[in-house]
Coordinates of C-alpha atoms in Angstrom, one line a residue:
M1 CA 113.3 -44.4 -42.8
D2 CA 114.8 -46.3 -39.9
E3 CA 112.4 -44.7 -37.0
P4 CA 109.8 -46.5 -35.7
I5 CA 106.5 -46.1 -37.0
V6 CA 103.7 -46.4 -34.5
V7 CA 99.3 -47.1 -35.7
G8 CA 96.7 -46.1 -33.4
I9 CA 93.0 -46.6 -34.2
D10 CA 90.6 -45.4 -32.3
I11 CA 86.9 -46.2 -32.2
G12 CA 84.6 -44.2 -30.9
T13 CA 80.8 -44.0 -31.0
T14 CA 80.7 -41.3 -33.1
K15 CA 84.1 -41.8 -35.5
I16 CA 86.4 -43.6 -36.5
C17 CA 90.1 -42.5 -36.6
T18 CA 93.2 -43.9 -38.1
L19 CA 96.3 -42.3 -36.9
V20 CA 99.7 -43.2 -38.4
A21 CA 103.5 -41.0 -37.2
R22 CA 107.0 -41.8 -37.4
V23 CA 108.6 -41.1 -34.3
E24 CA 111.4 -38.7 -34.1
G25 CA 113.8 -38.1 -31.0
E26 CA 113.4 -39.0 -27.4
R27 CA 109.0 -38.6 -27.8
N28 CA 108.7 -36.9 -30.5
L29 CA 105.8 -38.0 -33.4
R30 CA 105.2 -36.4 -37.1
I31 CA 101.4 -37.4 -38.1
L32 CA 101.5 -38.9 -41.4
G33 CA 98.5 -39.8 -42.3
V34 CA 95.5 -39.2 -40.8
G35 CA 92.0 -41.8 -41.9
I36 CA 88.3 -40.2 -39.9
E37 CA 85.6 -41.9 -40.8
P38 CA 82.0 -41.7 -39.5
S39 CA 81.1 -44.6 -37.1
Q40 CA 78.5 -47.0 -38.0
G41 CA 77.3 -50.3 -36.2
I42 CA 78.7 -48.7 -32.6
R43 CA 76.5 -47.7 -30.0
K44 CA 77.9 -46.7 -26.4
G45 CA 81.5 -47.7 -27.4
T46 CA 80.7 -51.5 -28.7
I47 CA 79.7 -53.2 -31.7
V48 CA 76.2 -53.7 -32.7
D49 CA 77.1 -54.5 -36.2
L50 CA 79.9 -56.7 -37.0
A51 CA 79.3 -55.8 -40.4
A52 CA 79.1 -51.6 -40.7
A53 CA 81.6 -51.7 -38.3
S54 CA 84.3 -53.6 -40.0
Q55 CA 83.4 -51.0 -43.3
S56 CA 83.9 -48.3 -41.2
I57 CA 87.4 -48.9 -39.8
A58 CA 88.5 -50.2 -43.4
R59 CA 88.0 -46.8 -45.0
S60 CA 89.5 -45.4 -42.1
V61 CA 92.2 -47.5 -42.1
E62 CA 92.6 -47.4 -46.1
K63 CA 92.1 -43.6 -45.7
A64 CA 95.5 -42.9 -43.3
Q65 CA 97.2 -46.0 -45.3
R66 CA 96.9 -43.3 -48.8
T67 CA 97.8 -40.3 -46.8
S68 CA 101.1 -41.7 -45.1
G69 CA 101.9 -44.2 -48.2
L70 CA 102.7 -47.2 -45.6
E71 CA 100.9 -49.9 -45.3
I72 CA 98.9 -51.2 -41.7
T73 CA 99.9 -54.6 -40.6
S74 CA 99.0 -54.0 -37.2
A75 CA 98.0 -51.1 -35.0
L76 CA 96.5 -50.1 -30.6
V77 CA 92.5 -50.2 -30.8
S78 CA 91.3 -48.0 -28.3
L79 CA 88.7 -49.8 -26.3
A80 CA 85.7 -48.0 -24.3
G81 CA 81.6 -49.2 -23.3
A82 CA 79.8 -49.5 -20.0
N83 CA 81.7 -53.2 -19.9
V84 CA 85.1 -52.0 -18.7
S85 CA 85.8 -52.1 -14.5
S86 CA 88.9 -51.8 -12.3
V87 CA 89.5 -53.5 -9.5
N88 CA 92.4 -52.8 -6.7
S89 CA 94.9 -55.7 -5.7
R90 CA 97.3 -56.7 -4.5
G91 CA 100.6 -59.3 -5.1
V92 CA 102.6 -60.6 -2.6
V93 CA 105.6 -62.8 -3.6
G94 CA 109.4 -63.7 -1.5
I95 CA 112.7 -62.8 -2.4
T96 CA 115.2 -66.0 -2.9
G97 CA 118.2 -64.1 -4.1
G98 CA 118.0 -61.3 -1.3
V99 CA 118.2 -58.6 -4.5
I100 CA 115.4 -57.8 -6.3
D101 CA 115.3 -58.6 -10.0
E102 CA 112.9 -57.8 -13.2
D103 CA 112.1 -61.6 -12.4
D104 CA 111.0 -60.8 -8.6
V105 CA 108.9 -58.0 -10.0
A106 CA 106.9 -60.0 -13.1
R107 CA 106.0 -62.8 -10.6
A108 CA 104.3 -59.9 -7.9
L109 CA 102.3 -58.2 -10.8
E110 CA 101.3 -62.3 -11.6
A111 CA 100.5 -63.2 -8.3
A112 CA 98.3 -59.4 -8.2
Q113 CA 96.4 -61.0 -11.2
A114 CA 95.2 -63.7 -8.7
V115 CA 92.0 -61.9 -7.8
A116 CA 88.5 -64.0 -8.9
I117 CA 87.7 -62.0 -12.8
P118 CA 84.5 -64.2 -13.9
H119 CA 85.1 -66.5 -16.7
N120 CA 83.4 -64.4 -19.4
R121 CA 85.9 -61.4 -18.4
E122 CA 89.2 -60.1 -19.8
I123 CA 92.1 -58.4 -18.2
I124 CA 93.2 -54.9 -20.5
H125 CA 95.7 -54.0 -18.4
V126 CA 97.8 -54.8 -14.9
I127 CA 99.3 -51.5 -13.8
Q128 CA 101.6 -51.2 -11.0
R129 CA 100.1 -48.5 -8.6
G130 CA 103.8 -48.9 -6.3
F131 CA 105.8 -51.9 -4.4
I132 CA 106.5 -52.4 -0.6
V133 CA 109.7 -53.9 0.2
D134 CA 109.4 -55.1 3.7
G135 CA 107.3 -53.1 4.5
Q136 CA 108.2 -49.7 3.4
D137 CA 106.2 -48.7 1.5
G138 CA 106.0 -45.7 -1.5
V139 CA 109.1 -47.4 -3.6
R140 CA 109.0 -46.4 -6.9
S141 CA 110.9 -48.8 -8.2
P142 CA 112.6 -51.8 -6.2
I143 CA 114.9 -53.5 -8.8
G144 CA 118.3 -53.5 -7.8
M145 CA 117.1 -53.6 -3.7
H146 CA 117.3 -55.6 -0.6
G147 CA 114.7 -57.3 0.8
Y148 CA 113.0 -60.4 1.6
R149 CA 109.8 -60.1 0.4
L150 CA 108.2 -58.0 -2.4
E151 CA 104.9 -56.6 -2.5
V152 CA 102.7 -54.9 -5.5
E153 CA 99.6 -52.8 -5.8
A154 CA 98.4 -53.2 -9.0
H155 CA 95.1 -51.8 -10.4
I156 CA 93.4 -54.4 -13.1
I157 CA 91.0 -53.7 -15.8
T158 CA 88.8 -55.9 -17.2
A159 CA 86.8 -56.0 -20.2
A160 CA 83.6 -58.0 -21.3
A161 CA 85.6 -61.1 -23.0
S162 CA 82.7 -60.7 -25.3
T163 CA 82.8 -57.4 -26.8
V164 CA 86.6 -57.6 -26.8
E165 CA 86.2 -60.1 -29.2
N166 CA 83.9 -59.1 -31.5
L167 CA 86.0 -55.3 -31.5
R168 CA 88.9 -58.1 -32.2
Q169 CA 86.8 -59.2 -35.3
C170 CA 86.4 -56.3 -36.8
V171 CA 89.7 -54.7 -37.0
Q172 CA 91.1 -58.2 -38.2
A173 CA 87.6 -57.9 -40.4
A174 CA 89.6 -54.7 -42.0
G175 CA 93.1 -56.5 -42.5
V176 CA 94.6 -54.9 -39.4
E177 CA 95.9 -56.8 -35.7
V178 CA 95.7 -55.8 -32.4
T179 CA 98.5 -54.9 -30.7
Q180 CA 96.6 -54.2 -27.9
F181 CA 93.7 -52.5 -26.8
V182 CA 94.1 -49.6 -24.8
L183 CA 91.4 -47.6 -22.3
N184 CA 90.4 -44.4 -23.7
P185 CA 90.9 -42.7 -20.6
L186 CA 94.6 -43.9 -20.4
A187 CA 95.1 -42.9 -24.4
S188 CA 93.8 -39.4 -23.4
A189 CA 95.4 -38.8 -20.2
E190 CA 99.1 -39.9 -22.1
V191 CA 98.4 -36.7 -24.1
V192 CA 96.6 -33.8 -21.9
L193 CA 97.6 -34.2 -18.2
S194 CA 100.8 -32.7 -16.9
E195 CA 103.0 -34.5 -14.7
T196 CA 102.6 -32.4 -12.0
E197 CA 98.9 -33.5 -12.3
R198 CA 99.7 -36.5 -12.3
Q199 CA 101.5 -36.2 -8.9
M200 CA 98.9 -34.2 -7.1
G201 CA 95.6 -36.4 -8.0
V202 CA 93.8 -35.6 -11.4
V203 CA 90.7 -36.9 -12.8
V204 CA 90.9 -36.8 -16.5
C205 CA 87.0 -37.3 -17.8
D206 CA 86.9 -37.7 -21.8
I207 CA 83.5 -37.5 -22.6
G208 CA 82.7 -38.4 -26.2
G209 CA 79.5 -38.9 -28.0
G210 CA 77.8 -42.3 -27.0
T211 CA 80.7 -42.7 -23.7
T212 CA 82.1 -40.9 -20.5
D213 CA 85.5 -42.2 -19.8
M214 CA 87.4 -41.4 -16.6
A215 CA 90.7 -41.9 -14.7
I216 CA 92.4 -40.8 -11.4
Y217 CA 95.2 -39.9 -11.1
I218 CA 97.4 -40.2 -8.1
D219 CA 101.0 -39.9 -7.0
G220 CA 101.5 -40.4 -10.9
D221 CA 99.4 -43.8 -10.8
I222 CA 96.4 -44.8 -11.9
W223 CA 94.1 -45.2 -9.5
H224 CA 90.6 -45.5 -10.7
T225 CA 88.7 -46.1 -14.0
M226 CA 85.9 -45.7 -15.3
V227 CA 83.5 -45.9 -18.2
L228 CA 79.8 -44.5 -17.9
A229 CA 77.5 -45.1 -20.7
V230 CA 76.0 -41.5 -21.1
G231 CA 78.3 -38.4 -23.8
G232 CA 76.8 -36.4 -26.7
N233 CA 75.2 -38.2 -28.5
H234 CA 72.4 -38.6 -25.5
I235 CA 72.3 -34.3 -25.4
T236 CA 71.5 -34.7 -28.9
S237 CA 68.6 -37.1 -28.4
D238 CA 67.4 -34.5 -26.0
I239 CA 67.5 -32.0 -28.2
A240 CA 65.9 -33.7 -31.1
H241 CA 62.8 -35.3 -28.2
G242 CA 62.5 -31.7 -27.2
L243 CA 62.5 -29.5 -30.3
R244 CA 60.8 -32.1 -32.6
L245 CA 63.8 -32.5 -34.7
S246 CA 65.7 -35.3 -36.8
I247 CA 69.0 -36.5 -35.2
P248 CA 71.3 -34.6 -37.8
Q249 CA 69.2 -31.5 -37.2
A250 CA 69.2 -31.8 -33.5
E251 CA 73.3 -32.6 -33.8
E252 CA 74.0 -28.9 -35.6
I253 CA 72.1 -27.0 -34.2
K254 CA 73.5 -28.1 -30.6
K255 CA 77.2 -27.6 -33.1
T256 CA 76.2 -24.1 -33.9
Y257 CA 73.6 -22.6 -30.9
G258 CA 74.3 -24.8 -28.0
H259 CA 75.6 -23.6 -24.9
A260 CA 75.7 -25.4 -21.7
I261 CA 74.4 -22.4 -18.9
E262 CA 71.3 -21.0 -19.6
L263 CA 71.6 -17.3 -17.4
E264 CA 74.3 -16.9 -19.6
I265 CA 72.1 -16.7 -22.9
S266 CA 69.9 -13.3 -23.0
D267 CA 66.0 -13.7 -24.1
E268 CA 66.3 -12.2 -27.6
E269 CA 68.3 -14.9 -28.8
T270 CA 66.4 -16.7 -31.7
F271 CA 67.2 -19.2 -34.6
S272 CA 64.7 -20.7 -37.2
V273 CA 64.0 -24.6 -37.3
R274 CA 62.0 -26.5 -39.6
A275 CA 60.6 -29.1 -36.6
F276 CA 58.3 -32.3 -37.6
G277 CA 54.9 -31.5 -38.9
E278 CA 55.9 -28.1 -39.6
D279 CA 55.3 -26.1 -43.3
L280 CA 57.4 -23.5 -42.4
P281 CA 60.6 -23.0 -40.5
V282 CA 59.8 -21.6 -36.9
Q283 CA 61.4 -19.4 -34.2
V284 CA 62.8 -20.9 -31.2
S285 CA 64.5 -19.4 -28.5
R286 CA 68.0 -20.2 -27.6
K287 CA 67.3 -19.9 -23.5
E288 CA 65.3 -22.9 -24.4
L289 CA 67.9 -24.8 -26.1
A290 CA 70.2 -24.2 -23.1
H291 CA 68.2 -25.3 -20.8
I292 CA 67.0 -28.9 -22.2
I293 CA 71.7 -29.0 -22.8
E294 CA 72.1 -28.0 -19.0
A295 CA 69.6 -30.6 -17.2
R296 CA 71.9 -33.5 -19.9
V297 CA 75.2 -32.0 -19.1
A298 CA 74.1 -31.8 -15.7
E299 CA 73.8 -35.3 -14.9
I300 CA 76.4 -36.2 -16.9
F301 CA 79.1 -34.3 -14.3
E302 CA 77.1 -35.2 -11.5
L303 CA 77.1 -39.1 -12.6
V304 CA 81.0 -38.8 -12.6
L305 CA 80.8 -37.4 -9.0
Q306 CA 78.6 -39.9 -7.3
E307 CA 81.5 -42.0 -8.8
I308 CA 84.6 -40.7 -7.9
K309 CA 82.7 -40.4 -4.4
R310 CA 82.2 -43.9 -4.8
S311 CA 86.2 -44.1 -5.0
G312 CA 86.5 -42.9 -1.9
Y313 CA 89.6 -41.0 -4.0
D314 CA 86.7 -37.4 -3.7
G315 CA 89.4 -35.5 -1.3
L316 CA 92.5 -36.5 -3.2
L317 CA 92.3 -34.5 -6.6
P318 CA 94.0 -31.2 -5.7
A319 CA 94.2 -30.6 -9.3
G320 CA 90.2 -30.9 -10.0
M321 CA 89.5 -32.4 -13.2
V322 CA 91.6 -32.1 -17.4
L323 CA 87.5 -32.7 -19.4
T324 CA 88.4 -33.8 -22.7
G325 CA 86.9 -35.2 -25.8
G326 CA 84.7 -34.0 -28.3
S327 CA 81.2 -33.5 -26.2
S328 CA 84.0 -30.6 -23.9
L329 CA 83.7 -28.3 -27.2
L330 CA 79.8 -27.2 -26.4
P331 CA 80.7 -23.3 -24.3
A332 CA 80.3 -23.0 -20.7
M333 CA 81.0 -26.6 -20.5
R334 CA 83.7 -26.0 -18.3
N335 CA 82.0 -23.6 -16.2
L336 CA 79.3 -26.2 -15.5
A337 CA 82.0 -28.6 -14.5
S338 CA 83.7 -26.4 -11.9
Q339 CA 79.9 -25.4 -10.3
V340 CA 78.6 -29.3 -10.4
M341 CA 81.9 -30.5 -9.1
G342 CA 83.0 -28.3 -6.8
L343 CA 86.7 -28.7 -8.8
P344 CA 89.2 -26.7 -10.8
V345 CA 88.3 -28.0 -14.1
R346 CA 90.4 -26.7 -17.8
L347 CA 89.7 -27.5 -20.7
A348 CA 92.6 -30.0 -22.9
R349 CA 93.5 -31.1 -26.3
P350 CA 96.7 -32.4 -27.7
E351 CA 99.6 -29.9 -28.2
N352 CA 103.1 -29.6 -29.7
L353 CA 102.2 -31.9 -33.1
V354 CA 103.7 -32.1 -36.2
G355 CA 102.7 -33.6 -39.6
L356 CA 99.0 -33.8 -41.0
T357 CA 97.7 -32.4 -37.5
D358 CA 95.1 -29.7 -39.3
Q359 CA 91.7 -31.7 -37.5
L360 CA 93.8 -33.4 -34.6
N361 CA 94.6 -30.1 -32.3
S362 CA 90.9 -30.6 -30.9
P363 CA 89.7 -31.9 -27.3
A364 CA 87.9 -34.6 -29.7
Y365 CA 91.1 -36.7 -31.2
S366 CA 92.7 -36.8 -27.4
T367 CA 91.9 -40.5 -27.6
S368 CA 93.6 -40.8 -31.3
V369 CA 96.6 -39.2 -30.7
G370 CA 97.2 -40.5 -27.2
L371 CA 97.2 -44.3 -29.0
L372 CA 100.6 -42.9 -30.4
Y373 CA 102.2 -42.5 -27.0
W374 CA 101.2 -45.1 -26.2
A375 CA 102.6 -47.6 -29.5
L376 CA 106.0 -45.5 -28.7
L377 CA 106.5 -47.5 -25.9
M378 CA 105.9 -50.4 -27.8
S379 CA 107.2 -49.3 -31.3
E380 CA 110.1 -51.6 -31.5
T381 CA 107.6 -54.4 -31.5
M382 CA 105.4 -52.5 -34.5
P383 CA 105.6 -54.6 -37.8
V384 CA 103.9 -51.7 -39.7
H385 CA 106.0 -51.1 -43.0
S386 CA 106.4 -49.5 -46.3
R387 CA 105.2 -50.1 -49.6
R388 CA 108.5 -48.6 -50.9
S389 CA 110.5 -50.2 -48.8
S390 CA 111.7 -54.3 -48.9
R391 CA 112.0 -54.5 -44.9
S392 CA 109.9 -56.5 -43.0
G393 CA 109.6 -54.5 -39.6
A394 CA 109.3 -50.7 -38.8
G395 CA 112.1 -50.7 -36.5
G396 CA 115.6 -52.8 -36.8
T397 CA 116.9 -51.4 -34.0
S398 CA 117.4 -53.8 -30.9
V399 CA 115.5 -52.8 -27.7
D400 CA 116.2 -50.0 -25.8
L401 CA 115.8 -51.7 -22.0
E402 CA 115.0 -48.2 -20.3
K403 CA 112.0 -48.2 -22.8
L404 CA 111.0 -51.9 -22.1
K405 CA 112.0 -51.0 -18.5
E406 CA 108.9 -47.6 -18.5
F407 CA 106.7 -49.8 -20.9
L408 CA 106.8 -53.0 -18.4
K409 CA 105.7 -49.9 -15.9
R410 CA 103.0 -48.8 -18.1
L411 CA 101.3 -51.5 -19.1
L412 CA 101.4 -55.1 -17.9
P413 CA 100.4 -57.5 -19.4

């Protein structure tokens, strides 16, 4: 029981997923507890009803506690919503001793944070992209190098302070402290991207129920992040309007008969539905359903493409796009993405999991599992303890310097 325990709570528009895992070996996780609960009080990734949202979170946490036999006191929490934005910044400091140490790196990152951020926004991540020592760029780790001037290029992610505070309040109402907020696409990227893709240049696109989250990685670092307020719920809503159905009916039909490319469906295929105002079920062409879905999905990918072009990195993505999230499960989604984006596209899901993983091998849980990998970097500070044990902390080990460096590299503050 000496291995650290890590906890992540993925708060999405359609579901809340709490995962508890034990760290085994270097980077292996054994899933001990899973708590999946439908979301309430959350729309497009933001809280619209505090009481309903905190009840959903509490139920999810309780399920995870019950299956793992562990008490959850703190966790990493996912963050999405259209209020998230990012900016690239540069910090410059002089080196007094001639040799660069951790303090100099920390000062440079602090200098990079001195950008004009409105008072109603909160910094979520400051991620270093690279260092420049005395004009020499492309330095990955400057500690121990000789120099007189250190520059750092940082990617700063901010969110509306009120949104972050509401989310924190909901989680605290469920009896859990927030250790750190992690942006959805960054969590997903931990699970779905290979090291080669990160180096070459890739965009990870996580299409959930209420939002589409994207992050661009080049040279192994994060260069751009964005959250778009469209997702799978918009497809469901279009089906409900187009076929005059209730939202639950439309969601069921989307999952059972949905297809993202109209031309791939034959004219003969039909299914029966009971629309509003009809006494008996009516036959609907599956081609008509695909027509409704294709229009919306193409629009989502056009918005993603527009955002990539706006970032200016559209010519730097030879590894293309990695598609994940619950809505990416729609048949032909990958093909349509490739057509619209003009990039190679692959569908990704969490892999190599051990423990209670029956439901988790799906693109819908990439963010949830990714949170645990982020938590790995912080495992020494996770105060989660077992009811069966009298210890007050999860990991009594001293902080590993290499892990600390890796952690500082990934997320500051």
